[in-house]
Short mmCIF file of N, CA and C in Angstrom, two decimals:
data_model
loop_
_atom_site.label_atom_id
_atom_site.label_comp_id
_atom_site.label_asym_id
_atom_site.label_seq_id
_atom_site.Cartn_x
_atom_site.Cartn_y
_atom_site.Cartn_z
N MET A 79 73.66 71.46 94.50
CA MET A 79 74.55 70.91 95.50
C MET A 79 75.44 72.01 96.09
N LEU A 80 76.03 72.85 95.23
CA LEU A 80 76.87 73.94 95.72
C LEU A 80 76.05 74.91 96.57
N LEU A 81 74.85 75.23 96.12
CA LEU A 81 74.01 76.16 96.88
C LEU A 81 73.64 75.57 98.24
N ASP A 82 73.40 74.26 98.30
CA ASP A 82 73.12 73.61 99.58
C ASP A 82 74.30 73.75 100.53
N ARG A 83 75.51 73.57 99.99
CA ARG A 83 76.70 73.68 100.83
C ARG A 83 76.90 75.12 101.29
N LEU A 84 76.64 76.08 100.41
CA LEU A 84 76.77 77.49 100.80
C LEU A 84 75.78 77.86 101.89
N ASP A 85 74.57 77.29 101.81
CA ASP A 85 73.57 77.55 102.85
C ASP A 85 74.03 77.05 104.22
N LYS A 86 74.84 76.01 104.23
CA LYS A 86 75.30 75.41 105.49
C LYS A 86 76.67 75.95 105.93
N ALA A 87 77.23 76.85 105.14
CA ALA A 87 78.57 77.39 105.45
C ALA A 87 78.54 78.19 106.74
N CYS A 88 79.62 78.08 107.48
CA CYS A 88 79.76 78.86 108.71
C CYS A 88 81.24 79.17 108.91
N PRO A 89 81.55 80.18 109.69
CA PRO A 89 82.96 80.52 109.90
C PRO A 89 83.69 79.40 110.65
N TRP A 90 84.97 79.32 110.37
CA TRP A 90 85.80 78.38 111.10
C TRP A 90 85.93 78.79 112.55
N PRO A 91 86.06 77.84 113.45
CA PRO A 91 86.41 78.19 114.83
C PRO A 91 87.81 78.82 114.85
N ALA A 92 88.07 79.63 115.83
CA ALA A 92 89.36 80.33 115.93
C ALA A 92 90.53 79.36 115.96
N GLU A 93 90.35 78.19 116.61
CA GLU A 93 91.44 77.21 116.70
C GLU A 93 91.81 76.67 115.32
N ARG A 94 90.79 76.40 114.50
CA ARG A 94 91.05 75.88 113.15
C ARG A 94 91.74 76.96 112.31
N TYR A 95 91.29 78.17 112.44
CA TYR A 95 91.89 79.29 111.72
C TYR A 95 93.36 79.43 112.12
N ASP A 96 93.65 79.41 113.42
CA ASP A 96 95.03 79.52 113.91
C ASP A 96 95.88 78.37 113.39
N CYS A 97 95.30 77.17 113.36
CA CYS A 97 96.02 76.00 112.85
C CYS A 97 96.35 76.18 111.37
N ALA A 98 95.40 76.69 110.60
CA ALA A 98 95.63 76.92 109.17
C ALA A 98 96.74 77.94 108.95
N ILE A 99 96.75 79.00 109.75
CA ILE A 99 97.82 80.00 109.63
C ILE A 99 99.16 79.38 109.96
N HIS A 100 99.22 78.60 111.02
CA HIS A 100 100.47 77.93 111.39
C HIS A 100 100.94 76.99 110.28
N LEU A 101 100.02 76.25 109.69
CA LEU A 101 100.38 75.34 108.60
C LEU A 101 100.95 76.12 107.41
N TRP A 102 100.30 77.22 107.06
CA TRP A 102 100.81 78.03 105.94
C TRP A 102 102.19 78.57 106.25
N GLU A 103 102.40 79.08 107.45
CA GLU A 103 103.71 79.61 107.81
C GLU A 103 104.78 78.53 107.77
N SER A 104 104.43 77.31 108.20
CA SER A 104 105.41 76.23 108.16
C SER A 104 105.65 75.78 106.72
N TYR A 105 104.63 75.84 105.86
CA TYR A 105 104.78 75.49 104.45
C TYR A 105 105.70 76.49 103.74
N ALA A 106 105.53 77.75 104.04
CA ALA A 106 106.29 78.80 103.36
C ALA A 106 107.65 79.06 104.00
N GLY A 107 107.94 78.43 105.13
CA GLY A 107 109.19 78.66 105.82
C GLY A 107 110.38 77.97 105.15
N GLU A 108 111.58 78.47 105.45
CA GLU A 108 112.80 77.90 104.86
C GLU A 108 113.08 76.49 105.35
N ASN A 109 112.66 76.18 106.57
CA ASN A 109 112.84 74.84 107.12
C ASN A 109 111.55 74.06 106.88
N PRO A 110 111.57 73.08 105.98
CA PRO A 110 110.34 72.35 105.67
C PRO A 110 109.92 71.33 106.72
N MET A 111 110.77 71.06 107.70
CA MET A 111 110.49 69.98 108.65
C MET A 111 109.19 70.16 109.44
N PRO A 112 108.88 71.35 109.96
CA PRO A 112 107.60 71.46 110.68
C PRO A 112 106.40 71.12 109.80
N PHE A 113 106.44 71.54 108.54
CA PHE A 113 105.33 71.22 107.64
C PHE A 113 105.31 69.73 107.32
N VAL A 114 106.47 69.15 107.06
CA VAL A 114 106.55 67.71 106.78
C VAL A 114 106.01 66.92 107.96
N ASP A 115 106.39 67.32 109.17
CA ASP A 115 105.90 66.63 110.37
C ASP A 115 104.37 66.73 110.46
N SER A 116 103.82 67.90 110.14
CA SER A 116 102.36 68.06 110.15
C SER A 116 101.70 67.16 109.11
N CYS A 117 102.31 67.08 107.94
CA CYS A 117 101.76 66.21 106.89
C CYS A 117 101.76 64.75 107.32
N ILE A 118 102.89 64.31 107.86
CA ILE A 118 103.01 62.91 108.27
C ILE A 118 102.04 62.60 109.41
N ALA A 119 101.87 63.55 110.32
CA ALA A 119 100.95 63.35 111.44
C ALA A 119 99.49 63.45 111.00
N GLY A 120 99.25 64.03 109.83
CA GLY A 120 97.89 64.15 109.34
C GLY A 120 97.25 65.48 109.65
N GLY A 121 97.90 66.33 110.39
CA GLY A 121 97.38 67.66 110.67
C GLY A 121 95.94 67.66 111.14
N GLU A 122 95.72 67.79 112.42
CA GLU A 122 94.37 67.74 112.98
C GLU A 122 93.44 68.71 112.25
N GLY A 123 92.33 68.18 111.75
CA GLY A 123 91.37 68.99 111.04
C GLY A 123 91.69 69.20 109.57
N PHE A 124 92.85 68.70 109.13
CA PHE A 124 93.27 68.84 107.73
C PHE A 124 93.75 67.47 107.21
N PRO A 125 92.84 66.54 107.01
CA PRO A 125 93.24 65.19 106.61
C PRO A 125 93.93 65.14 105.24
N GLU A 126 93.75 66.16 104.41
CA GLU A 126 94.37 66.16 103.09
C GLU A 126 95.89 66.35 103.15
N LEU A 127 96.43 66.68 104.34
CA LEU A 127 97.87 66.85 104.47
C LEU A 127 98.63 65.53 104.34
N ALA A 128 98.04 64.44 104.74
CA ALA A 128 98.75 63.16 104.70
C ALA A 128 99.24 62.83 103.29
N PRO A 129 98.39 62.89 102.26
CA PRO A 129 98.90 62.61 100.91
C PRO A 129 99.71 63.76 100.31
N LEU A 130 99.61 64.96 100.88
CA LEU A 130 100.35 66.09 100.33
C LEU A 130 101.85 65.86 100.41
N TRP A 131 102.33 65.30 101.53
CA TRP A 131 103.77 65.06 101.63
C TRP A 131 104.22 64.00 100.61
N ALA A 132 103.40 63.01 100.34
CA ALA A 132 103.75 62.02 99.32
C ALA A 132 103.99 62.71 97.97
N PHE A 133 103.20 63.73 97.67
CA PHE A 133 103.36 64.49 96.44
C PHE A 133 104.62 65.37 96.51
N LEU A 134 104.74 66.20 97.54
CA LEU A 134 105.86 67.14 97.63
C LEU A 134 107.21 66.43 97.70
N SER A 135 107.24 65.27 98.30
CA SER A 135 108.50 64.54 98.44
C SER A 135 109.09 64.14 97.08
N CYS A 136 108.27 64.09 96.05
CA CYS A 136 108.73 63.71 94.71
C CYS A 136 109.63 64.75 94.07
N PHE A 137 109.78 65.92 94.72
CA PHE A 137 110.57 67.00 94.13
C PHE A 137 111.91 67.20 94.85
N PHE A 138 112.18 66.39 95.87
CA PHE A 138 113.46 66.49 96.58
C PHE A 138 114.42 65.40 96.10
N PRO A 139 115.72 65.74 96.01
CA PRO A 139 116.69 64.69 95.66
C PRO A 139 116.68 63.60 96.73
N ARG A 140 117.06 62.41 96.32
CA ARG A 140 117.00 61.26 97.22
C ARG A 140 118.40 60.81 97.63
N LYS A 141 118.47 60.23 98.82
CA LYS A 141 119.73 59.67 99.31
C LYS A 141 119.47 58.23 99.71
N THR A 142 120.27 57.32 99.17
CA THR A 142 120.11 55.90 99.48
C THR A 142 120.77 55.60 100.83
N THR A 143 120.49 54.42 101.37
CA THR A 143 121.13 54.02 102.64
C THR A 143 122.64 53.88 102.47
N GLU A 144 123.09 53.64 101.23
CA GLU A 144 124.53 53.55 100.97
C GLU A 144 125.18 54.93 100.81
N GLY A 145 124.37 55.98 100.79
CA GLY A 145 124.89 57.34 100.70
C GLY A 145 124.88 57.95 99.32
N ALA A 146 124.42 57.23 98.31
CA ALA A 146 124.37 57.78 96.95
C ALA A 146 123.28 58.84 96.85
N LEU A 147 123.56 59.89 96.11
CA LEU A 147 122.58 60.94 95.85
C LEU A 147 121.92 60.69 94.50
N LEU A 148 120.60 60.65 94.50
CA LEU A 148 119.84 60.40 93.28
C LEU A 148 118.96 61.60 92.97
N LEU A 149 118.57 61.70 91.73
CA LEU A 149 117.63 62.74 91.33
C LEU A 149 116.32 62.59 92.08
N SER A 150 115.57 63.67 92.14
CA SER A 150 114.21 63.56 92.69
C SER A 150 113.41 62.63 91.79
N ARG A 151 112.34 62.12 92.32
CA ARG A 151 111.49 61.23 91.52
C ARG A 151 110.97 61.95 90.28
N PHE A 152 110.58 63.22 90.41
CA PHE A 152 110.10 63.99 89.27
C PHE A 152 111.18 64.11 88.19
N ASP A 153 112.39 64.52 88.59
CA ASP A 153 113.46 64.69 87.61
C ASP A 153 113.87 63.36 86.99
N GLU A 154 113.84 62.30 87.77
CA GLU A 154 114.16 60.98 87.22
C GLU A 154 113.15 60.60 86.13
N LEU A 155 111.87 60.81 86.39
CA LEU A 155 110.85 60.53 85.38
C LEU A 155 111.07 61.40 84.14
N LEU A 156 111.33 62.68 84.36
CA LEU A 156 111.52 63.61 83.25
C LEU A 156 112.71 63.19 82.39
N LEU A 157 113.85 62.92 83.02
CA LEU A 157 115.04 62.56 82.25
C LEU A 157 114.93 61.16 81.65
N THR A 158 114.08 60.32 82.20
CA THR A 158 113.84 59.00 81.59
C THR A 158 113.04 59.16 80.31
N LEU A 159 112.12 60.10 80.27
CA LEU A 159 111.30 60.30 79.08
C LEU A 159 112.03 61.06 77.98
N LEU A 160 113.02 61.85 78.33
CA LEU A 160 113.84 62.51 77.31
C LEU A 160 114.74 61.48 76.65
N SER A 161 115.13 61.77 75.44
CA SER A 161 116.03 60.87 74.72
C SER A 161 117.00 61.72 73.91
N ALA A 162 117.78 61.07 73.05
CA ALA A 162 118.71 61.80 72.18
C ALA A 162 117.96 62.50 71.05
N GLU A 163 116.68 62.17 70.88
CA GLU A 163 115.85 62.82 69.87
C GLU A 163 115.23 64.09 70.45
N TRP A 164 115.11 65.13 69.62
CA TRP A 164 114.50 66.38 70.06
C TRP A 164 113.02 66.16 70.32
N GLN A 165 112.53 66.69 71.46
CA GLN A 165 111.12 66.58 71.82
C GLN A 165 110.62 67.89 72.42
N THR A 166 109.38 68.22 72.13
CA THR A 166 108.75 69.37 72.78
C THR A 166 108.30 68.93 74.17
N PRO A 167 108.08 69.88 75.08
CA PRO A 167 107.54 69.51 76.38
C PRO A 167 106.20 68.77 76.28
N VAL A 168 105.36 69.15 75.32
CA VAL A 168 104.09 68.46 75.19
C VAL A 168 104.29 67.00 74.79
N ALA A 169 105.28 66.72 73.95
CA ALA A 169 105.56 65.33 73.56
C ALA A 169 106.02 64.52 74.78
N VAL A 170 106.80 65.14 75.64
CA VAL A 170 107.24 64.46 76.87
C VAL A 170 106.03 64.20 77.77
N ALA A 171 105.17 65.21 77.90
CA ALA A 171 104.01 65.11 78.81
C ALA A 171 103.03 64.02 78.40
N VAL A 172 102.90 63.77 77.11
CA VAL A 172 101.89 62.79 76.66
C VAL A 172 102.52 61.46 76.24
N HIS A 173 103.75 61.22 76.66
CA HIS A 173 104.44 59.97 76.32
C HIS A 173 103.62 58.77 76.77
N LYS A 174 103.37 57.86 75.86
CA LYS A 174 102.53 56.70 76.16
C LYS A 174 103.38 55.56 76.74
N SER A 175 103.55 55.61 78.05
CA SER A 175 104.29 54.59 78.77
C SER A 175 103.91 54.68 80.24
N GLN A 176 104.32 53.71 81.01
CA GLN A 176 104.06 53.78 82.45
C GLN A 176 104.80 54.96 83.07
N THR A 177 106.02 55.21 82.60
CA THR A 177 106.78 56.36 83.09
C THR A 177 106.04 57.65 82.76
N GLY A 178 105.50 57.74 81.55
CA GLY A 178 104.72 58.90 81.15
C GLY A 178 103.49 59.09 82.03
N MET A 179 102.82 58.00 82.36
CA MET A 179 101.65 58.08 83.24
C MET A 179 102.05 58.55 84.64
N ASN A 180 103.18 58.05 85.13
CA ASN A 180 103.65 58.47 86.45
C ASN A 180 103.99 59.96 86.47
N LEU A 181 104.62 60.44 85.39
CA LEU A 181 104.91 61.86 85.30
C LEU A 181 103.61 62.66 85.21
N TRP A 182 102.66 62.18 84.43
CA TRP A 182 101.40 62.90 84.27
C TRP A 182 100.66 63.03 85.59
N ARG A 183 100.74 62.02 86.45
CA ARG A 183 100.09 62.11 87.77
C ARG A 183 100.65 63.28 88.56
N LEU A 184 101.95 63.50 88.49
CA LEU A 184 102.54 64.64 89.18
C LEU A 184 102.15 65.95 88.50
N LEU A 185 102.14 65.95 87.17
CA LEU A 185 101.78 67.17 86.44
C LEU A 185 100.32 67.55 86.66
N SER A 186 99.49 66.58 86.99
CA SER A 186 98.09 66.91 87.25
C SER A 186 97.95 67.79 88.48
N CYS A 187 98.99 67.82 89.32
CA CYS A 187 98.98 68.68 90.51
C CYS A 187 99.78 69.97 90.31
N THR A 188 100.73 69.96 89.39
CA THR A 188 101.56 71.15 89.17
C THR A 188 101.09 71.98 87.99
N GLY A 189 100.40 71.36 87.06
CA GLY A 189 100.06 72.00 85.79
C GLY A 189 101.12 71.65 84.75
N ASP A 190 100.72 71.58 83.50
CA ASP A 190 101.65 71.13 82.48
C ASP A 190 102.76 72.12 82.18
N LEU A 191 102.54 73.42 82.40
CA LEU A 191 103.59 74.40 82.13
C LEU A 191 104.79 74.23 83.07
N PHE A 192 104.57 73.58 84.21
CA PHE A 192 105.67 73.29 85.13
C PHE A 192 106.71 72.43 84.43
N LEU A 193 106.28 71.51 83.59
CA LEU A 193 107.19 70.63 82.86
C LEU A 193 108.11 71.45 81.96
N GLY A 194 107.53 72.37 81.18
CA GLY A 194 108.34 73.22 80.32
C GLY A 194 109.33 74.06 81.11
N ARG A 195 108.89 74.57 82.24
CA ARG A 195 109.77 75.38 83.08
C ARG A 195 110.92 74.55 83.64
N ARG A 196 110.62 73.32 84.06
CA ARG A 196 111.69 72.48 84.60
C ARG A 196 112.68 72.10 83.51
N LEU A 197 112.22 71.86 82.29
CA LEU A 197 113.14 71.61 81.18
C LEU A 197 114.02 72.83 80.92
N GLU A 198 113.45 74.03 81.03
CA GLU A 198 114.25 75.25 80.90
C GLU A 198 115.33 75.30 81.99
N HIS A 199 114.95 74.93 83.22
CA HIS A 199 115.93 74.89 84.32
C HIS A 199 117.10 73.98 83.94
N TRP A 200 116.79 72.80 83.46
CA TRP A 200 117.83 71.84 83.11
C TRP A 200 118.70 72.35 81.96
N ALA A 201 118.08 72.89 80.92
CA ALA A 201 118.84 73.35 79.76
C ALA A 201 119.70 74.57 80.10
N GLY A 202 119.25 75.39 81.03
CA GLY A 202 119.99 76.59 81.39
C GLY A 202 120.92 76.43 82.58
N HIS A 203 121.00 75.24 83.13
CA HIS A 203 121.82 75.02 84.33
C HIS A 203 123.29 75.24 83.99
N GLU A 204 123.93 76.13 84.73
CA GLU A 204 125.27 76.59 84.39
C GLU A 204 126.36 75.51 84.46
N SER A 205 126.22 74.54 85.31
CA SER A 205 127.33 73.60 85.50
C SER A 205 127.17 72.31 84.71
N SER A 206 126.23 72.27 83.76
CA SER A 206 126.04 70.99 83.10
C SER A 206 125.70 71.13 81.63
N ALA A 207 125.80 70.03 80.98
CA ALA A 207 125.29 69.89 79.62
C ALA A 207 124.47 68.61 79.62
N PHE A 208 123.55 68.53 80.57
CA PHE A 208 122.74 67.32 80.71
C PHE A 208 121.55 67.33 79.75
N VAL A 209 120.99 68.51 79.52
CA VAL A 209 119.84 68.67 78.64
C VAL A 209 120.12 69.83 77.69
N GLU A 210 119.90 69.60 76.40
CA GLU A 210 120.09 70.65 75.40
C GLU A 210 118.74 71.18 74.93
N ARG A 211 118.72 72.45 74.52
CA ARG A 211 117.50 73.09 74.06
C ARG A 211 117.75 73.75 72.71
N ALA A 212 116.72 73.72 71.86
CA ALA A 212 116.77 74.38 70.55
C ALA A 212 115.39 74.96 70.27
N PRO A 213 115.30 75.90 69.32
CA PRO A 213 113.99 76.45 68.97
C PRO A 213 113.03 75.35 68.51
N GLY A 214 111.78 75.49 68.91
CA GLY A 214 110.77 74.49 68.59
C GLY A 214 109.92 74.89 67.40
N PRO A 215 108.93 74.06 67.09
CA PRO A 215 108.11 74.29 65.90
C PRO A 215 107.11 75.42 66.01
N ARG A 216 106.72 75.80 67.23
CA ARG A 216 105.68 76.82 67.41
C ARG A 216 106.10 77.81 68.50
N PRO A 217 106.82 78.87 68.13
CA PRO A 217 107.26 79.84 69.15
C PRO A 217 106.12 80.50 69.91
N ASP A 218 104.91 80.47 69.35
CA ASP A 218 103.76 81.12 69.98
C ASP A 218 103.06 80.25 71.01
N ILE A 219 103.47 78.99 71.15
CA ILE A 219 102.83 78.07 72.10
C ILE A 219 103.90 77.62 73.11
N PRO A 220 103.74 77.96 74.40
CA PRO A 220 104.78 77.65 75.39
C PRO A 220 105.26 76.19 75.39
N MET A 221 104.35 75.26 75.23
CA MET A 221 104.75 73.85 75.31
C MET A 221 105.34 73.31 73.99
N LYS A 222 105.42 74.19 72.98
CA LYS A 222 106.02 73.79 71.70
C LYS A 222 107.06 74.79 71.21
N SER A 223 107.38 75.79 72.03
CA SER A 223 108.30 76.84 71.58
C SER A 223 109.76 76.39 71.60
N PHE A 224 110.08 75.35 72.35
CA PHE A 224 111.43 74.80 72.38
C PHE A 224 111.35 73.28 72.29
N VAL A 225 112.45 72.69 71.86
CA VAL A 225 112.61 71.24 71.88
C VAL A 225 113.83 70.93 72.75
N TYR A 226 113.81 69.76 73.35
CA TYR A 226 114.86 69.37 74.29
C TYR A 226 115.32 67.96 73.98
N ARG A 227 116.57 67.68 74.34
CA ARG A 227 117.07 66.32 74.25
C ARG A 227 118.07 66.07 75.37
N LEU A 228 118.19 64.81 75.73
CA LEU A 228 119.10 64.38 76.79
C LEU A 228 120.47 64.08 76.19
N THR A 229 121.51 64.57 76.82
CA THR A 229 122.87 64.31 76.35
C THR A 229 123.39 63.03 77.01
N GLU A 230 124.56 62.60 76.57
CA GLU A 230 125.18 61.42 77.20
C GLU A 230 125.47 61.69 78.67
N ARG A 231 125.89 62.92 78.99
CA ARG A 231 126.10 63.27 80.41
C ARG A 231 124.81 63.19 81.18
N GLY A 232 123.70 63.57 80.56
CA GLY A 232 122.39 63.48 81.20
C GLY A 232 122.00 62.04 81.48
N VAL A 233 122.31 61.15 80.55
CA VAL A 233 122.02 59.72 80.74
C VAL A 233 122.81 59.20 81.94
N ARG A 234 124.10 59.56 82.01
CA ARG A 234 124.93 59.11 83.14
C ARG A 234 124.41 59.65 84.47
N LEU A 235 124.02 60.93 84.46
CA LEU A 235 123.47 61.53 85.69
C LEU A 235 122.20 60.80 86.11
N ARG A 236 121.31 60.57 85.18
CA ARG A 236 120.05 59.88 85.47
C ARG A 236 120.30 58.47 86.01
N ASP A 237 121.24 57.76 85.40
CA ASP A 237 121.47 56.36 85.76
C ASP A 237 122.39 56.17 86.96
N LYS A 238 123.36 57.05 87.14
CA LYS A 238 124.36 56.88 88.21
C LYS A 238 124.10 57.75 89.42
N GLY A 239 123.40 58.88 89.24
CA GLY A 239 123.14 59.76 90.36
C GLY A 239 124.02 61.00 90.34
N LEU A 240 123.86 61.79 91.38
CA LEU A 240 124.55 63.08 91.51
C LEU A 240 125.86 62.92 92.26
N ASP A 241 126.87 63.67 91.87
CA ASP A 241 128.09 63.75 92.68
C ASP A 241 127.86 64.73 93.83
N GLN A 242 127.11 65.79 93.54
CA GLN A 242 126.78 66.81 94.53
C GLN A 242 125.43 67.39 94.16
N LEU A 243 124.76 68.02 95.11
CA LEU A 243 123.43 68.56 94.87
C LEU A 243 123.40 69.58 93.74
N SER A 244 124.46 70.37 93.61
CA SER A 244 124.47 71.42 92.60
C SER A 244 124.61 70.88 91.17
N ASP A 245 124.75 69.57 91.00
CA ASP A 245 124.74 68.99 89.65
C ASP A 245 123.40 69.25 88.97
N ALA A 246 122.35 69.34 89.75
CA ALA A 246 121.01 69.59 89.21
C ALA A 246 120.61 71.04 89.48
N PRO A 247 119.76 71.61 88.65
CA PRO A 247 119.30 72.98 88.91
C PRO A 247 118.38 73.01 90.12
N ARG A 248 118.44 74.11 90.85
CA ARG A 248 117.56 74.27 92.01
C ARG A 248 116.11 74.21 91.58
N LEU A 249 115.28 73.78 92.52
CA LEU A 249 113.85 73.69 92.25
C LEU A 249 113.10 74.19 93.48
N PRO A 250 112.39 75.31 93.38
CA PRO A 250 111.63 75.80 94.53
C PRO A 250 110.54 74.80 94.93
N VAL A 251 110.54 74.44 96.21
CA VAL A 251 109.52 73.56 96.77
C VAL A 251 109.09 74.20 98.09
N ALA A 252 107.86 74.65 98.14
CA ALA A 252 107.35 75.37 99.32
C ALA A 252 108.28 76.55 99.60
N GLY A 253 108.82 76.67 100.80
CA GLY A 253 109.67 77.81 101.14
C GLY A 253 111.15 77.56 100.99
N THR A 254 111.54 76.42 100.45
CA THR A 254 112.95 76.10 100.31
C THR A 254 113.25 75.75 98.86
N ASP A 255 114.50 75.41 98.58
CA ASP A 255 114.91 74.99 97.24
C ASP A 255 115.46 73.59 97.32
N ALA A 256 114.91 72.69 96.52
CA ALA A 256 115.52 71.37 96.38
C ALA A 256 116.81 71.52 95.58
N TYR A 257 117.77 70.68 95.84
CA TYR A 257 119.09 70.68 95.20
C TYR A 257 119.94 71.89 95.58
N SER A 258 119.62 72.55 96.66
CA SER A 258 120.38 73.72 97.07
C SER A 258 121.51 73.32 98.02
N PRO A 259 122.77 73.65 97.68
CA PRO A 259 123.86 73.35 98.61
C PRO A 259 123.72 74.08 99.95
N SER A 260 123.03 75.24 99.95
CA SER A 260 122.87 75.99 101.19
C SER A 260 121.69 75.47 102.03
N ALA A 261 120.83 74.66 101.46
CA ALA A 261 119.72 74.03 102.18
C ALA A 261 119.63 72.58 101.68
N PRO A 262 120.59 71.75 102.06
CA PRO A 262 120.72 70.43 101.46
C PRO A 262 119.73 69.38 101.99
N TRP A 263 118.46 69.57 101.68
CA TRP A 263 117.43 68.62 102.10
C TRP A 263 117.39 67.46 101.11
N VAL A 264 117.34 66.26 101.65
CA VAL A 264 117.25 65.06 100.82
C VAL A 264 116.17 64.14 101.37
N LEU A 265 115.61 63.36 100.50
CA LEU A 265 114.59 62.39 100.88
C LEU A 265 115.27 61.05 101.12
N LEU A 266 115.07 60.50 102.30
CA LEU A 266 115.64 59.19 102.62
C LEU A 266 114.72 58.09 102.10
N GLU A 267 115.26 56.88 102.03
CA GLU A 267 114.49 55.76 101.47
C GLU A 267 113.23 55.45 102.27
N ASP A 268 113.19 55.82 103.55
CA ASP A 268 112.00 55.55 104.36
C ASP A 268 110.95 56.67 104.24
N GLY A 269 111.21 57.66 103.36
CA GLY A 269 110.24 58.72 103.11
C GLY A 269 110.41 59.95 103.99
N ARG A 270 111.41 59.93 104.87
CA ARG A 270 111.66 61.08 105.73
C ARG A 270 112.56 62.09 104.99
N LEU A 271 112.41 63.34 105.33
CA LEU A 271 113.27 64.39 104.81
C LEU A 271 114.40 64.59 105.81
N ALA A 272 115.63 64.78 105.31
CA ALA A 272 116.77 64.94 106.20
C ALA A 272 117.73 65.97 105.63
N TRP A 273 118.51 66.56 106.52
CA TRP A 273 119.55 67.51 106.14
C TRP A 273 120.79 66.70 105.78
N LEU A 274 121.36 66.95 104.62
CA LEU A 274 122.53 66.19 104.15
C LEU A 274 123.77 66.53 104.94
#
């Protein structure tokens, strides 16, 4: 099957190539709106862009119609799976629940090591004590080298929302940072990205 497809391979037309370059530049740019607009429009010749925004939007903090700031969908799932008990990132990743399945769907696109890195972000965030970290059972295995637990402040943050974007650690998404006070992008309830 692969050899059949290779036999039929041909170069892209110049217009498609130019479109792909433009899409990459908009993806890597500091202003995510041109890329988001392309995703929502479906990007001519790139139908896979339509579901891509549904995925990427899960990493931006959310703003309700009442003006409350909430964690991104990814961070909400992550902090929901953490508890007062110490857990390795692998234990969080394989949690047997609907929340665990929802998190796993996102991790299937980011890779499981992303989860450990995001927990490190939370534990090392300078302005909070939302997530604590301690040495884990297997220092030689990245997903077991540390254990994490949610603090009472973390529970309040998860349940009540953010007072300001900097309550959460920054998270690189494409060419910008989610939770950045200098680039305050938030996801509105209708799925659009907006400047706070």
